[in-house]
Amino acid sequence: MPHPNQDLAAAIADFAYQLRRARRDAGDLPLRQLVRRMGHSTSFSTLHRAFEGKTLPSWAVAEALLVQGCRLSEDTVRGEWLPRWVAVKDLIDPLEPPAGGRADASVVAPPSACPDCGLLVADPDTHREFHAKHIPVPGQRQAGAADKRKRRRLRLA
């Protein structure tokens, strides 16, 4: 059985190979030209390390390289490249579930639109509290400008 560190090194090297393949498919641009294409958001040495395969580049570097440098679509990068990067990152730095907590984050419902106001809501309970405090209920009288004027007249009298 191979040593876990060898598996990790192989996964990082494979990701770097895939980056080099994307670079080649984009015309095998020199690193300095890639840096210019990326708006100088990443240094020459950072790109060199990403292609070298000894360390995993940050997602920000990999994404900028693929979208801006290699001109891949954002959908391709998010759909194909992000899962590859996450798989290698999980080998390097696995996430441990909290003690006694839920290990499966997929149980949490995705955000949905509020039927009353149309906002995208991630936490329905908190959003209902917001509605209760800040959004008037139809038919219920709210303190408005007329009430404020009346109070002001009483103070002046």
Short mmCIF file of C-alpha atoms in Angstrom, two decimals:
data_model
loop_
_atom_site.label_atom_id
_atom_site.label_comp_id
_atom_site.label_asym_id
_atom_site.label_seq_id
_atom_site.Cartn_x
_atom_site.Cartn_y
_atom_site.Cartn_z
CA MET A 1 0.00 0.00 0.00
CA PRO A 2 1.45 3.40 -0.94
CA HIS A 3 2.27 5.87 1.79
CA PRO A 4 -0.43 8.55 2.28
CA ASN A 5 2.11 11.31 1.59
CA GLN A 6 2.88 9.69 -1.76
CA ASP A 7 -0.84 9.77 -2.56
CA LEU A 8 -0.95 13.42 -1.61
CA ALA A 9 2.11 14.25 -3.70
CA ALA A 10 0.59 12.39 -6.65
CA ALA A 11 -2.72 14.28 -6.31
CA ILE A 12 -0.94 17.66 -6.24
CA ALA A 13 1.25 16.67 -9.19
CA ASP A 14 -1.82 15.54 -11.14
CA PHE A 15 -3.60 18.86 -10.48
CA ALA A 16 -0.49 20.72 -11.67
CA TYR A 17 -0.41 18.53 -14.79
CA GLN A 18 -4.04 19.43 -15.49
CA LEU A 19 -3.16 23.13 -15.11
CA ARG A 20 -0.27 22.70 -17.55
CA ARG A 21 -2.63 20.90 -19.95
CA ALA A 22 -5.10 23.82 -19.76
CA ARG A 23 -2.22 26.23 -20.41
CA ARG A 24 -1.12 24.21 -23.44
CA ASP A 25 -4.70 24.06 -24.76
CA ALA A 26 -4.84 27.86 -24.43
CA GLY A 27 -1.75 28.27 -26.64
CA ASP A 28 1.09 27.53 -24.21
CA LEU A 29 1.52 31.18 -23.30
CA PRO A 30 4.69 32.24 -21.48
CA LEU A 31 4.22 32.84 -17.75
CA ARG A 32 4.81 36.58 -18.07
CA GLN A 33 2.08 36.83 -20.69
CA LEU A 34 -0.28 34.88 -18.41
CA VAL A 35 0.52 37.31 -15.59
CA ARG A 36 -0.39 40.23 -17.89
CA ARG A 37 -3.62 38.51 -18.97
CA MET A 38 -4.50 38.09 -15.31
CA GLY A 39 -4.07 41.82 -14.72
CA HIS A 40 -0.96 41.25 -12.58
CA SER A 41 -3.20 39.81 -9.83
CA THR A 42 -0.75 36.91 -9.45
CA SER A 43 3.03 36.97 -9.52
CA PHE A 44 5.27 35.11 -11.95
CA SER A 45 6.68 32.97 -9.13
CA THR A 46 3.21 32.02 -7.85
CA LEU A 47 2.23 30.80 -11.32
CA HIS A 48 5.52 28.93 -11.63
CA ARG A 49 4.83 27.14 -8.32
CA ALA A 50 1.28 26.30 -9.46
CA PHE A 51 2.59 24.59 -12.59
CA GLU A 52 5.50 22.94 -10.76
CA GLY A 53 3.27 20.58 -8.78
CA LYS A 54 4.96 20.64 -5.38
CA THR A 55 2.21 22.63 -3.64
CA LEU A 56 -1.47 23.13 -4.38
CA PRO A 57 -2.21 26.70 -5.46
CA SER A 58 -4.95 28.58 -3.64
CA TRP A 59 -8.34 28.45 -5.30
CA ALA A 60 -8.09 32.19 -6.05
CA VAL A 61 -4.88 31.62 -8.03
CA ALA A 62 -6.19 28.54 -9.83
CA GLU A 63 -9.48 30.24 -10.73
CA ALA A 64 -7.79 33.42 -12.00
CA LEU A 65 -5.30 31.37 -14.02
CA LEU A 66 -8.03 29.30 -15.65
CA VAL A 67 -10.59 32.07 -16.27
CA GLN A 68 -8.36 35.04 -17.07
CA GLY A 69 -5.14 33.35 -18.16
CA CYS A 70 -6.44 30.34 -20.09
CA ARG A 71 -9.79 31.95 -20.99
CA LEU A 72 -11.92 29.03 -19.82
CA SER A 73 -15.57 29.79 -19.07
CA GLU A 74 -16.52 30.43 -15.46
CA ASP A 75 -19.07 27.60 -15.72
CA THR A 76 -16.35 25.15 -16.78
CA VAL A 77 -14.03 26.31 -14.02
CA ARG A 78 -16.72 26.12 -11.32
CA GLY A 79 -18.21 22.86 -12.60
CA GLU A 80 -15.07 20.88 -13.44
CA TRP A 81 -12.05 22.52 -11.85
CA LEU A 82 -13.41 23.47 -8.42
CA PRO A 83 -14.34 19.86 -7.55
CA ARG A 84 -10.83 18.74 -8.61
CA TRP A 85 -9.23 21.41 -6.43
CA VAL A 86 -11.51 20.59 -3.46
CA ALA A 87 -10.64 16.88 -3.72
CA VAL A 88 -6.91 17.64 -3.46
CA LYS A 89 -7.46 20.25 -0.72
CA ASP A 90 -9.42 17.66 1.29
CA LEU A 91 -6.40 15.33 1.12
CA ILE A 92 -4.09 18.10 2.32
CA ASP A 93 -6.35 19.55 5.00
CA PRO A 94 -9.36 17.32 5.74
CA LEU A 95 -12.25 19.00 7.54
CA GLU A 96 -13.22 17.38 10.80
CA PRO A 97 -16.88 17.58 11.85
CA PRO A 98 -17.46 19.34 15.16
CA ALA A 99 -17.80 17.08 18.20
CA GLY A 100 -21.45 16.16 18.59
CA GLY A 101 -22.39 18.24 15.55
CA ARG A 102 -23.73 17.28 12.18
CA ALA A 103 -21.09 15.98 9.82
CA ASP A 104 -23.31 16.30 6.76
CA ALA A 105 -23.71 19.94 5.77
CA SER A 106 -25.88 18.93 2.81
CA VAL A 107 -28.82 18.54 5.21
CA VAL A 108 -29.14 22.34 5.36
CA ALA A 109 -31.75 23.57 2.92
CA PRO A 110 -30.53 25.81 0.10
CA PRO A 111 -31.61 29.47 0.13
CA SER A 112 -35.05 30.15 -1.33
CA ALA A 113 -37.06 33.22 -2.27
CA CYS A 114 -39.40 34.70 0.34
CA PRO A 115 -42.98 34.55 -1.00
CA ASP A 116 -43.82 37.89 0.69
CA CYS A 117 -40.90 40.12 -0.31
CA GLY A 118 -38.94 38.11 -2.89
CA LEU A 119 -35.59 38.25 -1.06
CA LEU A 120 -33.30 35.23 -1.16
CA VAL A 121 -33.52 33.72 2.33
CA ALA A 122 -30.97 31.37 3.87
CA ASP A 123 -32.45 31.35 7.40
CA PRO A 124 -36.28 31.38 7.28
CA ASP A 125 -36.69 31.82 11.07
CA THR A 126 -34.53 34.94 11.17
CA HIS A 127 -36.29 36.30 8.09
CA ARG A 128 -39.73 35.78 9.70
CA GLU A 129 -38.51 37.73 12.74
CA PHE A 130 -37.39 40.51 10.39
CA HIS A 131 -40.85 40.61 8.80
CA ALA A 132 -42.50 40.69 12.23
CA LYS A 133 -40.40 43.68 13.35
CA HIS A 134 -40.06 45.73 10.18
CA ILE A 135 -42.78 44.90 7.65
CA PRO A 136 -46.32 46.11 8.45
CA VAL A 137 -49.05 43.51 8.61
CA PRO A 138 -51.98 44.38 6.29
CA GLY A 139 -54.88 45.96 8.23
CA GLN A 140 -52.72 46.85 11.24
CA ARG A 141 -52.30 50.59 11.87
CA GLN A 142 -48.70 51.77 11.95
CA ALA A 143 -47.45 54.97 13.57
CA GLY A 144 -47.15 57.28 10.61
CA ALA A 145 -46.46 60.91 9.79
CA ALA A 146 -49.89 62.08 11.04
CA ASP A 147 -49.21 60.57 14.48
CA LYS A 148 -45.81 62.25 14.61
CA ARG A 149 -47.34 65.65 13.73
CA LYS A 150 -49.98 65.22 16.44
CA ARG A 151 -47.33 64.42 19.08
CA ARG A 152 -45.30 67.42 17.94
CA ARG A 153 -48.31 69.77 18.26
CA LEU A 154 -48.95 68.49 21.77
CA ARG A 155 -45.34 69.18 22.77
CA LEU A 156 -45.50 72.72 21.38
CA ALA A 157 -48.75 73.55 23.18
#
